[in-house]
Amino acid sequence: MRTTVGKWFQGGSPWVWLNAGAVAISLVMVVGLLALIAVRGLGHFWPSAIVAADYRVPGQESRQVLGQLADSEAVSGERLRDAGLPLDPSLDMVERSLVKVGNRDVTGSDFAWVVEPWLQDTRYPENAMAVERREWGNFYGYLKAVREADTTVATGDEAWDMFQQRIARALAIHDLIYQIEKHDIGSINARLERLRLKERGLELKGKTTPAVLAGIQAERAALDAEYKVLEQQLGELYVAFNRDSAVAETANGQEVTLSMGKVVRAYRPNAMGLVDKLAFYGDKLWEFVSDDPREANTEGGIFPAIFGTVMMVILMSIIVTPFGVIAAVYLREYAGQGFMTRSIRIAVNNLAGVPSIVYGVFGLGFFVYFLGGQLDQLFFPEALPAPTFGTPGLMWAAITLALLTLPVVIVATEEGLSRIPRSVREGSLALGATKAETLWRVVLPMASPAMMTGLILAVARAAGEVAPLMLVGVVKLAPSLPLDGNYPFLHLDQKFMHLGFHIYDVGFQSPNVEAARPLVYATALLLVIVIAVLNLSAVAIRNSLREKYKTLEV
């Protein structure tokens, strides 16, 4: 028996099983984490039922509770009694629920904890509605009437269909207002600013002449005329936008007037079938990935964060790829393999271990303040003292992350170059090719799988970085996208939003933690999916290129 066990250990089987067990446990933990994030995040968009109940606390007057169940937990009775609740001493464990009651403009809070034993007469009324608003969060109550200006146009059962029609009308007008404010008026403001900078630049150069100034004034007058027309249209749209309203009643019988201009959508989940709920769920998911945030990023979508992340990663890739490949080619193909080269490789490897916040401090000090300040002095003197590139922005964020991920690309490319047999290079040179032609036509194509793998891994790392971006360009809420229809179209000096920072901001800086928590899970899931897709793409691209150039390796 001892001999068998000894041979088993000598053969290395225990270590194989130990490694397999560790891998299995890691996979289970990763899958479990992703499942938790998915359930907590994606479940937020499902139209859960609205519960109504009488909440009877001993020694207090009964009150009505109306809202959607957000969470529940079992707590000790002693904990609740220590908090001052008049709980029966015989109860050791009590179930309590977190209910999203909304109506923050009426009650002052979005959520309320309720103790299950004190809930009486629980019911799910079909006419209970949830109204998503642009301000003050959700409203929960019962629809009573719909008004056009000061005239009541629908009450009772007819009010709901009229309510939906008036919401659709208000949303259409909102889209027109958004188009005028963000695009049309934004374009005019951008052109007016360019005229101002042009006039200021001519003044600094001493080239202002009456003819030139007259031309600038004529352009400004034309733009002012366009602006007045749009301003008049905007005023008329706002009057139409705020024309309609609805009268709703809260659970405690208080009547509230809801302006249609503040309503995003209204629904009755207790009266919805499965098909209606699935359609609503799809609509909410699409809003999450395609709309702008609202309510301090706790409502709406995260499209600006997605766009900013992708734009920054693309710019970072354009910057880091040539520098990383050129550095690796020099170290492997041209530099003498001596002490200096080994020292440079050690330095590159050490750079990969530097904390990312250090890169952020370096980017802020060198790129933003020093280099950006110099660029402003040389190319944008007319805008001073307001900085153009002397302030954090998209370009400096991309360059800082390119510097952060540069070691990954260098090491991966150099490893790929080292695996190419020397005979391949010698064969190319023997056929009459120069060293540069051998490098460009033979060596680099064969090393392209490693280059692409290094690039995509760098992209995957950059997509999740937060600390350096907090210093060099990312903001909580950007007024506009860094890419638009105004010259020069791509605004490298503009600040932007980022998925990683959005998670940090919503999860740890939001004044409404309970409302923000589901969006943290949903955004984290989206970021994990993006990184996973990038890594899978790296494997697919690497395998494809490896198969393509396999004959050269043979």
Coordinates of C-alpha atoms in Angstrom, one line a residue:
M1 CA 0.0 0.0 0.0
R2 CA 2.8 2.4 0.9
T3 CA 4.5 1.6 -2.4
T4 CA 1.4 2.4 -4.3
V5 CA 0.9 5.7 -2.5
G6 CA 4.6 6.5 -3.0
K7 CA 4.4 5.9 -6.7
W8 CA 1.2 8.0 -6.8
F9 CA 3.0 10.9 -5.2
Q10 CA 6.1 10.4 -7.3
G11 CA 4.1 10.4 -10.5
G12 CA 2.8 13.9 -9.6
S13 CA -0.9 12.9 -9.6
P14 CA -1.7 14.8 -6.4
W15 CA -0.4 18.0 -7.8
V16 CA -2.4 17.5 -11.0
W17 CA -5.6 17.0 -9.0
L18 CA -4.7 19.9 -6.7
N19 CA -4.3 22.2 -9.8
A20 CA -7.5 20.9 -11.3
G21 CA -9.4 21.5 -8.1
A22 CA -8.1 25.1 -7.8
V23 CA -9.1 25.8 -11.4
A24 CA -12.5 24.3 -10.8
I25 CA -13.0 26.4 -7.7
S26 CA -11.9 29.6 -9.5
L27 CA -14.3 28.9 -12.4
V28 CA -17.2 28.3 -9.9
M29 CA -16.3 31.6 -8.1
V30 CA -16.1 33.6 -11.4
V31 CA -19.4 32.1 -12.7
G32 CA -21.1 32.7 -9.4
L33 CA -19.9 36.3 -9.3
L34 CA -21.1 37.0 -12.8
A35 CA -24.4 35.3 -12.0
L36 CA -24.8 37.6 -8.9
I37 CA -24.0 40.7 -10.9
A38 CA -26.4 39.6 -13.7
V39 CA -29.3 38.9 -11.4
R40 CA -28.9 42.1 -9.4
G41 CA -28.3 44.2 -12.4
L42 CA -30.6 42.9 -15.1
G43 CA -33.4 42.2 -12.6
H44 CA -33.7 46.0 -12.0
F45 CA -35.3 46.5 -15.4
W46 CA -38.1 44.0 -14.9
P47 CA -41.5 45.6 -14.1
S48 CA -42.0 44.1 -10.7
A49 CA -45.5 44.2 -9.1
I50 CA -46.7 47.2 -7.1
V51 CA -47.8 46.1 -3.6
A52 CA -50.3 48.0 -1.4
A53 CA -50.7 47.3 2.3
D54 CA -51.7 48.8 5.6
Y55 CA -48.6 49.4 7.8
R56 CA -49.7 49.2 11.4
V57 CA -46.9 49.9 13.9
P58 CA -48.0 49.3 17.5
G59 CA -48.8 52.6 19.3
Q60 CA -48.9 54.6 16.0
E61 CA -51.6 55.5 13.5
S62 CA -51.9 53.1 10.6
R63 CA -50.6 54.3 7.2
Q64 CA -50.8 53.1 3.6
V65 CA -47.7 51.7 1.9
L66 CA -47.6 51.6 -1.9
G67 CA -44.5 50.7 -4.0
Q68 CA -42.3 48.0 -5.5
L69 CA -40.4 45.4 -3.4
A70 CA -36.6 46.1 -3.8
D71 CA -35.0 43.8 -1.3
S72 CA -35.7 41.7 1.9
E73 CA -33.7 40.3 4.7
A74 CA -34.0 38.5 8.0
V75 CA -32.8 40.5 11.0
S76 CA -32.7 39.8 14.7
G77 CA -35.5 41.1 16.8
E78 CA -33.0 42.4 19.3
R79 CA -31.4 44.6 16.6
L80 CA -34.8 46.2 15.7
R81 CA -35.7 46.7 19.4
D82 CA -32.3 48.4 20.0
A83 CA -33.2 50.7 17.1
G84 CA -36.3 51.8 19.0
L85 CA -39.0 49.8 17.3
P86 CA -41.8 48.4 19.5
L87 CA -41.3 44.8 18.5
D88 CA -42.7 41.9 20.4
P89 CA -40.0 40.5 22.8
S90 CA -40.9 37.0 21.8
L91 CA -39.7 37.5 18.2
D92 CA -36.1 36.4 17.7
M93 CA -35.9 36.8 13.9
V94 CA -38.0 39.1 11.8
E95 CA -38.3 39.5 8.1
R96 CA -38.1 43.1 6.9
S97 CA -38.5 44.4 3.3
L98 CA -37.1 47.4 1.5
V99 CA -39.9 49.0 -0.6
K100 CA -39.4 51.6 -3.3
V101 CA -42.2 54.0 -2.4
G102 CA -41.0 56.8 -4.6
N103 CA -42.8 60.2 -4.3
R104 CA -39.7 61.9 -3.1
D105 CA -41.2 65.3 -3.7
V106 CA -44.0 64.3 -1.3
T107 CA -42.5 62.1 1.4
G108 CA -38.8 63.1 1.1
S109 CA -37.4 59.6 0.5
D110 CA -37.5 57.0 -2.3
F111 CA -37.2 53.9 -0.1
A112 CA -38.7 52.7 3.2
W113 CA -38.0 49.6 5.4
V114 CA -41.1 47.8 6.6
V115 CA -41.3 45.0 9.1
E116 CA -43.3 42.1 7.7
P117 CA -45.4 41.4 10.9
W118 CA -46.8 44.9 10.8
L119 CA -48.0 44.7 7.2
Q120 CA -51.7 44.0 7.0
D121 CA -54.2 43.5 4.1
T122 CA -51.5 43.1 1.4
R123 CA -52.9 43.5 -2.1
Y124 CA -51.9 44.2 -5.7
P125 CA -54.3 46.7 -7.2
E126 CA -54.4 46.6 -11.0
N127 CA -54.9 50.4 -11.2
A128 CA -51.8 51.2 -9.2
M129 CA -49.3 52.9 -11.5
A130 CA -45.6 53.7 -11.5
V131 CA -44.5 56.9 -13.2
E132 CA -40.9 57.5 -14.2
R133 CA -40.1 61.2 -14.1
R134 CA -37.1 63.4 -15.1
E135 CA -37.0 64.8 -11.6
W136 CA -37.8 63.5 -8.2
G137 CA -37.6 59.8 -9.1
N138 CA -40.6 57.5 -9.5
F139 CA -44.2 58.4 -8.5
Y140 CA -46.5 55.7 -7.2
G141 CA -50.2 56.2 -7.0
Y142 CA -53.5 56.1 -8.8
L143 CA -54.5 58.1 -11.9
K144 CA -57.5 60.4 -11.4
A145 CA -57.7 62.7 -14.4
V146 CA -55.8 64.2 -17.4
R147 CA -55.8 67.9 -18.0
E148 CA -55.1 70.0 -21.1
A149 CA -54.1 73.4 -19.6
D150 CA -56.8 74.0 -17.1
T151 CA -59.4 71.8 -18.7
T152 CA -60.0 68.2 -17.6
V153 CA -60.1 66.0 -20.8
A154 CA -60.4 62.5 -19.3
T155 CA -61.3 60.9 -16.0
G156 CA -62.0 57.4 -14.7
D157 CA -61.3 54.5 -17.0
E158 CA -60.7 56.7 -20.0
A159 CA -58.0 58.6 -18.3
W160 CA -55.3 55.9 -18.7
D161 CA -55.4 55.7 -22.5
M162 CA -55.5 59.5 -22.7
F163 CA -52.5 59.7 -20.3
Q164 CA -50.4 57.4 -22.5
Q165 CA -51.3 59.5 -25.6
R166 CA -50.3 62.8 -23.9
I167 CA -47.0 61.2 -22.7
A168 CA -46.2 60.2 -26.2
R169 CA -47.0 63.7 -27.4
A170 CA -44.7 65.2 -24.7
L171 CA -41.9 62.8 -25.6
A172 CA -42.1 63.8 -29.3
I173 CA -41.9 67.5 -28.3
H174 CA -39.0 66.7 -26.0
D175 CA -37.1 65.2 -28.9
L176 CA -37.6 68.3 -30.9
I177 CA -36.4 70.5 -28.0
Y178 CA -33.3 68.2 -27.6
Q179 CA -32.5 68.6 -31.3
I180 CA -32.7 72.4 -31.1
E181 CA -30.9 72.8 -27.8
K182 CA -28.1 70.2 -28.3
H183 CA -27.5 70.4 -32.0
D184 CA -28.9 73.5 -33.7
I185 CA -28.2 76.0 -31.0
G186 CA -25.1 74.1 -30.0
S187 CA -23.8 74.5 -33.6
I188 CA -24.5 78.2 -33.6
N189 CA -22.8 78.7 -30.3
A190 CA -19.7 76.8 -31.6
R191 CA -19.6 79.0 -34.7
L192 CA -19.9 82.1 -32.6
E193 CA -17.1 81.0 -30.4
R194 CA -14.9 80.3 -33.4
L195 CA -15.7 83.9 -34.6
R196 CA -14.7 85.3 -31.2
L197 CA -11.4 83.4 -31.2
K198 CA -10.7 84.5 -34.8
E199 CA -11.3 88.1 -33.9
R200 CA -9.1 87.8 -30.8
G201 CA -6.4 86.1 -32.8
L202 CA -6.4 88.9 -35.4
E203 CA -6.1 91.4 -32.6
L204 CA -3.1 89.7 -31.1
K205 CA -1.4 89.6 -34.5
G206 CA -2.3 93.2 -35.2
K207 CA -4.1 92.3 -38.4
T208 CA -7.5 93.8 -37.7
T209 CA -8.8 95.9 -40.5
P210 CA -12.2 97.5 -41.0
A211 CA -13.0 95.1 -43.8
V212 CA -12.1 92.1 -41.8
L213 CA -14.0 93.2 -38.7
A214 CA -17.0 94.1 -40.9
G215 CA -17.0 90.5 -42.3
I216 CA -16.8 89.0 -38.8
Q217 CA -19.7 91.3 -37.6
A218 CA -21.8 90.3 -40.6
E219 CA -21.3 86.6 -39.9
R220 CA -22.1 87.2 -36.2
A221 CA -25.3 89.1 -37.1
A222 CA -26.4 86.2 -39.4
L223 CA -25.8 83.7 -36.6
D224 CA -27.6 85.9 -34.1
A225 CA -30.6 86.0 -36.5
E226 CA -30.6 82.2 -36.7
Y227 CA -30.4 82.0 -32.9
K228 CA -33.4 84.3 -32.5
V229 CA -35.5 82.1 -34.8
L230 CA -34.5 79.0 -32.9
E231 CA -35.1 80.7 -29.6
Q232 CA -38.7 81.6 -30.7
Q233 CA -39.3 78.0 -31.8
L234 CA -37.9 76.8 -28.6
G235 CA -40.2 79.0 -26.6
E236 CA -43.3 77.8 -28.5
L237 CA -42.2 74.2 -28.0
Y238 CA -41.8 74.6 -24.2
V239 CA -45.3 76.1 -24.0
A240 CA -46.7 73.0 -25.8
F241 CA -44.4 70.8 -23.8
N242 CA -45.8 71.9 -20.5
R243 CA -49.4 72.2 -21.6
D244 CA -50.7 68.9 -20.4
S245 CA -50.8 67.5 -16.9
A246 CA -52.3 64.6 -14.9
V247 CA -53.9 64.5 -11.5
A248 CA -52.8 61.5 -9.4
E249 CA -53.5 60.3 -5.9
T250 CA -50.9 58.9 -3.5
A251 CA -51.5 55.9 -1.2
N252 CA -52.5 58.3 1.6
G253 CA -55.1 60.1 -0.5
Q254 CA -53.0 63.2 -1.3
E255 CA -53.6 64.6 -4.8
V256 CA -50.5 65.5 -6.9
T257 CA -50.3 67.2 -10.2
L258 CA -47.8 65.6 -12.7
S259 CA -46.6 67.7 -15.6
M260 CA -46.4 65.7 -18.8
G261 CA -43.1 67.4 -19.5
K262 CA -41.5 65.7 -16.5
V263 CA -42.9 62.2 -17.3
V264 CA -40.7 59.6 -19.1
R265 CA -43.1 56.7 -19.0
A266 CA -46.0 55.4 -16.9
Y267 CA -47.1 51.7 -16.5
R268 CA -49.3 49.5 -14.5
P269 CA -47.3 46.3 -13.8
N270 CA -50.1 44.6 -11.9
A271 CA -52.2 44.7 -15.1
M272 CA -49.5 43.7 -17.5
G273 CA -49.2 40.3 -19.1
L274 CA -46.0 38.4 -19.8
V275 CA -45.7 39.7 -23.3
D276 CA -46.2 43.3 -22.1
K277 CA -43.6 42.8 -19.4
L278 CA -41.1 41.4 -21.9
A279 CA -41.7 44.3 -24.2
F280 CA -41.2 46.7 -21.3
Y281 CA -38.1 44.9 -20.2
G282 CA -36.6 45.2 -23.7
D283 CA -37.4 48.9 -23.8
K284 CA -35.7 49.5 -20.5
L285 CA -32.6 47.6 -21.5
W286 CA -32.4 49.6 -24.7
E287 CA -32.8 52.8 -22.8
F288 CA -30.0 51.7 -20.5
V289 CA -27.5 51.3 -23.3
S290 CA -28.7 54.1 -25.6
D291 CA -30.0 57.0 -23.5
D292 CA -28.3 59.8 -21.4
P293 CA -28.3 59.6 -17.6
R294 CA -30.6 61.6 -15.4
E295 CA -31.3 62.1 -11.7
A296 CA -27.6 62.3 -10.8
N297 CA -26.8 59.2 -12.9
T298 CA -29.3 57.0 -10.9
E299 CA -31.8 56.9 -13.7
G300 CA -31.8 56.7 -17.5
G301 CA -29.0 55.2 -19.6
I302 CA -25.2 55.1 -19.8
F303 CA -24.6 55.7 -23.5
P304 CA -22.2 58.7 -23.0
A305 CA -20.1 56.4 -20.7
I306 CA -20.1 53.6 -23.3
F307 CA -19.2 56.1 -26.1
G308 CA -16.4 57.8 -24.1
T309 CA -14.9 54.4 -23.1
V310 CA -14.9 53.1 -26.7
M311 CA -13.5 56.4 -28.1
M312 CA -10.7 56.6 -25.5
V313 CA -9.7 53.0 -26.1
I314 CA -9.6 53.5 -29.9
L315 CA -7.4 56.5 -29.5
M316 CA -5.2 54.7 -27.0
S317 CA -4.8 51.8 -29.5
I318 CA -3.8 54.1 -32.3
I319 CA -1.2 55.6 -30.1
V320 CA 0.2 52.6 -28.3
T321 CA 0.4 50.2 -31.3
P322 CA 3.1 51.8 -33.3
F323 CA 5.2 52.8 -30.3
G324 CA 5.0 49.4 -28.7
V325 CA 5.8 47.5 -31.9
I326 CA 8.7 49.8 -32.9
A327 CA 10.2 49.5 -29.4
A328 CA 9.9 45.7 -29.4
V329 CA 11.4 45.5 -33.0
Y330 CA 14.3 47.6 -32.0
L331 CA 15.0 45.7 -28.8
R332 CA 14.8 42.3 -30.5
E333 CA 16.1 42.9 -34.1
Y334 CA 18.5 45.9 -33.9
A335 CA 19.8 46.5 -30.4
G336 CA 22.9 44.7 -29.3
Q337 CA 22.0 42.1 -26.7
G338 CA 24.2 43.5 -23.9
F339 CA 23.9 45.1 -20.5
M340 CA 22.0 48.2 -21.7
T341 CA 19.4 46.2 -23.6
R342 CA 18.8 43.9 -20.6
S343 CA 18.4 46.9 -18.3
I344 CA 15.8 48.4 -20.7
R345 CA 13.9 45.2 -20.7
I346 CA 13.9 45.1 -16.9
A347 CA 12.7 48.7 -16.8
V348 CA 9.9 47.9 -19.2
N349 CA 8.8 44.9 -17.1
N350 CA 8.9 47.1 -14.0
L351 CA 6.8 49.7 -15.7
A352 CA 4.0 47.1 -15.9
G353 CA 3.9 46.9 -12.1
V354 CA 3.7 50.7 -11.4
P355 CA 0.4 51.6 -9.8
S356 CA -1.9 53.2 -12.3
I357 CA -2.6 56.2 -10.1
V358 CA 1.1 57.1 -10.6
Y359 CA 0.6 57.3 -14.3
G360 CA -2.4 59.5 -13.6
V361 CA -0.3 61.9 -11.6
F362 CA 2.4 61.9 -14.3
G363 CA -0.1 62.5 -17.0
L364 CA -1.6 65.4 -15.0
G365 CA 1.7 67.0 -14.3
F366 CA 3.6 66.5 -17.6
F367 CA 0.9 66.0 -20.3
V368 CA -1.8 68.3 -19.0
Y369 CA 0.0 71.1 -17.2
F370 CA 3.4 71.2 -19.0
L371 CA 2.8 69.9 -22.5
G372 CA -0.8 71.2 -22.7
G373 CA 0.2 74.6 -21.4
Q374 CA 2.9 74.9 -24.0
L375 CA 0.5 73.9 -26.7
D376 CA -1.9 76.6 -25.6
Q377 CA 0.8 79.2 -25.7
L378 CA 1.9 78.2 -29.2
F379 CA -1.3 77.4 -31.0
F380 CA -4.2 78.8 -28.9
P381 CA -3.1 82.1 -27.6
E382 CA -6.4 83.7 -28.5
A383 CA -8.3 81.5 -26.1
L384 CA -6.1 82.3 -23.1
P385 CA -6.4 82.5 -20.1
A386 CA -9.1 79.8 -20.7
P387 CA -7.1 76.6 -21.4
T388 CA -7.7 74.5 -24.5
F389 CA -5.3 71.6 -24.1
G390 CA -3.9 72.8 -20.7
T391 CA -6.8 71.0 -18.9
P392 CA -7.7 67.3 -18.6
G393 CA -9.3 65.9 -21.7
L394 CA -9.8 63.0 -24.0
M395 CA -6.4 63.2 -25.7
W396 CA -4.4 63.3 -22.4
A397 CA -6.4 60.4 -21.1
A398 CA -5.7 58.3 -24.2
I399 CA -2.0 59.1 -24.1
T400 CA -1.8 58.4 -20.3
L401 CA -3.4 55.0 -20.8
A402 CA -1.2 54.3 -23.9
L403 CA 1.9 54.9 -21.6
L404 CA 0.3 52.6 -19.0
T405 CA -0.3 49.8 -21.4
L406 CA 2.9 50.2 -23.5
P407 CA 4.8 47.5 -21.5
V408 CA 2.1 44.9 -22.3
V409 CA 2.4 45.6 -26.1
I410 CA 6.3 45.6 -26.0
V411 CA 6.6 42.4 -24.0
A412 CA 4.0 40.5 -26.1
T413 CA 5.5 41.7 -29.4
E414 CA 9.0 40.9 -28.3
E415 CA 7.9 37.4 -27.2
G416 CA 6.4 36.9 -30.6
L417 CA 9.6 38.0 -32.4
S418 CA 11.7 35.7 -30.3
R419 CA 9.7 32.7 -31.3
I420 CA 10.4 33.2 -35.0
P421 CA 13.2 30.8 -36.1
R422 CA 16.5 32.4 -37.1
S423 CA 16.5 30.2 -40.2
V424 CA 13.5 32.2 -41.6
R425 CA 15.4 35.4 -41.4
E426 CA 18.5 33.9 -42.9
G427 CA 16.5 32.3 -45.7
S428 CA 14.9 35.6 -46.6
L429 CA 18.3 37.4 -46.6
A430 CA 19.8 34.5 -48.7
L431 CA 17.1 35.1 -51.4
G432 CA 18.3 38.7 -51.7
A433 CA 15.9 40.6 -49.4
T434 CA 17.2 43.4 -47.3
K435 CA 16.9 43.4 -43.5
A436 CA 14.1 45.9 -43.7
E437 CA 12.2 43.9 -46.3
T438 CA 12.7 40.7 -44.3
L439 CA 11.4 42.5 -41.2
W440 CA 8.4 44.0 -43.0
R441 CA 7.4 41.1 -45.2
V442 CA 8.4 38.0 -43.2
V443 CA 9.1 38.7 -39.5
L444 CA 6.3 41.1 -38.6
P445 CA 3.5 39.1 -40.3
M446 CA 4.7 36.0 -38.4
A447 CA 4.8 38.0 -35.2
S448 CA 1.3 39.6 -35.8
P449 CA -0.6 37.1 -33.6
A450 CA 1.5 38.1 -30.6
M451 CA 1.2 41.8 -31.5
M452 CA -2.6 41.6 -31.8
T453 CA -2.8 39.6 -28.5
G454 CA -0.7 42.2 -26.7
L455 CA -2.8 45.0 -28.2
I456 CA -6.2 43.5 -27.2
L457 CA -4.9 42.7 -23.7
A458 CA -3.8 46.3 -23.4
V459 CA -7.2 47.4 -24.6
A460 CA -8.9 45.1 -22.0
R461 CA -6.8 46.6 -19.3
A462 CA -7.4 50.1 -20.4
A463 CA -11.1 49.7 -20.6
G464 CA -11.3 49.0 -16.9
E465 CA -8.9 51.6 -15.5
V466 CA -10.3 54.3 -13.4
A467 CA -7.7 55.8 -11.1
P468 CA -5.6 57.7 -13.7
L469 CA -8.6 58.8 -15.6
M470 CA -9.9 60.7 -12.6
L471 CA -7.0 63.0 -13.0
V472 CA -6.6 63.4 -16.7
G473 CA -10.1 63.8 -18.3
V474 CA -13.0 61.8 -17.0
V475 CA -16.0 63.5 -15.4
K476 CA -19.2 62.6 -13.7
L477 CA -21.5 64.0 -16.3
A478 CA -20.2 65.4 -19.7
P479 CA -22.4 68.1 -21.3
S480 CA -21.9 66.6 -24.8
L481 CA -20.1 63.8 -26.6
P482 CA -16.5 64.3 -27.7
L483 CA -17.6 63.5 -31.3
D484 CA -20.3 65.6 -32.9
G485 CA -21.2 67.6 -36.0
N486 CA -19.3 70.8 -35.0
Y487 CA -15.8 71.5 -36.4
P488 CA -13.3 69.9 -35.8
F489 CA -15.8 67.1 -35.1
L490 CA -13.5 65.1 -32.8
H491 CA -12.9 67.3 -29.7
L492 CA -9.7 65.9 -28.2
D493 CA -9.6 68.7 -25.6
Q494 CA -13.1 67.8 -24.2
K495 CA -13.8 65.9 -21.0
F496 CA -15.7 62.6 -21.3
M497 CA -17.5 59.9 -19.3
H498 CA -16.2 56.4 -18.7
L499 CA -17.8 53.1 -17.6
G500 CA -15.4 52.4 -14.8
F501 CA -15.7 55.9 -13.3
H502 CA -19.4 55.7 -13.7
I503 CA -19.5 52.6 -11.5
Y504 CA -17.3 54.4 -8.9
D505 CA -19.4 57.5 -9.0
V506 CA -22.8 55.9 -8.9
G507 CA -21.8 53.3 -6.3
F508 CA -19.9 55.5 -3.9
Q509 CA -20.7 59.1 -4.5
S510 CA -24.4 59.0 -5.2
P511 CA -26.7 60.7 -2.6
N512 CA -29.4 58.0 -3.3
V513 CA -27.5 54.8 -2.7
E514 CA -30.5 52.4 -2.8
A515 CA -31.6 53.7 -6.2
A516 CA -28.1 53.6 -7.6
R517 CA -27.1 50.1 -6.4
P518 CA -28.9 48.1 -9.3
L519 CA -27.3 50.4 -11.9
V520 CA -23.9 49.7 -10.4
Y521 CA -24.4 45.9 -11.0
A522 CA -25.8 46.5 -14.5
T523 CA -22.9 48.8 -15.5
A524 CA -20.4 46.4 -14.0
L525 CA -21.9 43.5 -15.9
L526 CA -21.7 45.5 -19.1
L527 CA -18.0 46.4 -18.4
V528 CA -17.2 42.7 -17.7
I529 CA -18.9 41.7 -21.0
V530 CA -16.9 44.2 -22.9
I531 CA -13.6 43.0 -21.5
A532 CA -14.6 39.4 -22.0
V533 CA -15.5 40.0 -25.7
L534 CA -12.1 41.8 -26.1
N535 CA -10.2 38.9 -24.7
L536 CA -12.2 36.3 -26.7
S537 CA -11.5 38.5 -29.8
A538 CA -7.8 38.4 -29.0
V539 CA -7.8 34.6 -28.9
A540 CA -9.8 34.4 -32.2
I541 CA -7.5 36.9 -34.0
R542 CA -4.4 35.2 -32.7
N543 CA -5.5 31.8 -33.8
S544 CA -6.5 33.1 -37.2
L545 CA -3.2 34.7 -37.8
R546 CA -1.3 31.7 -36.5
E547 CA -3.1 29.4 -39.0
K548 CA -2.4 31.9 -41.8
Y549 CA 1.3 32.0 -41.2
K550 CA 1.8 28.5 -40.0
T551 CA 3.5 27.5 -43.3
L552 CA 6.2 30.1 -42.8
E553 CA 7.0 28.6 -39.4
V554 CA 7.4 25.2 -41.0

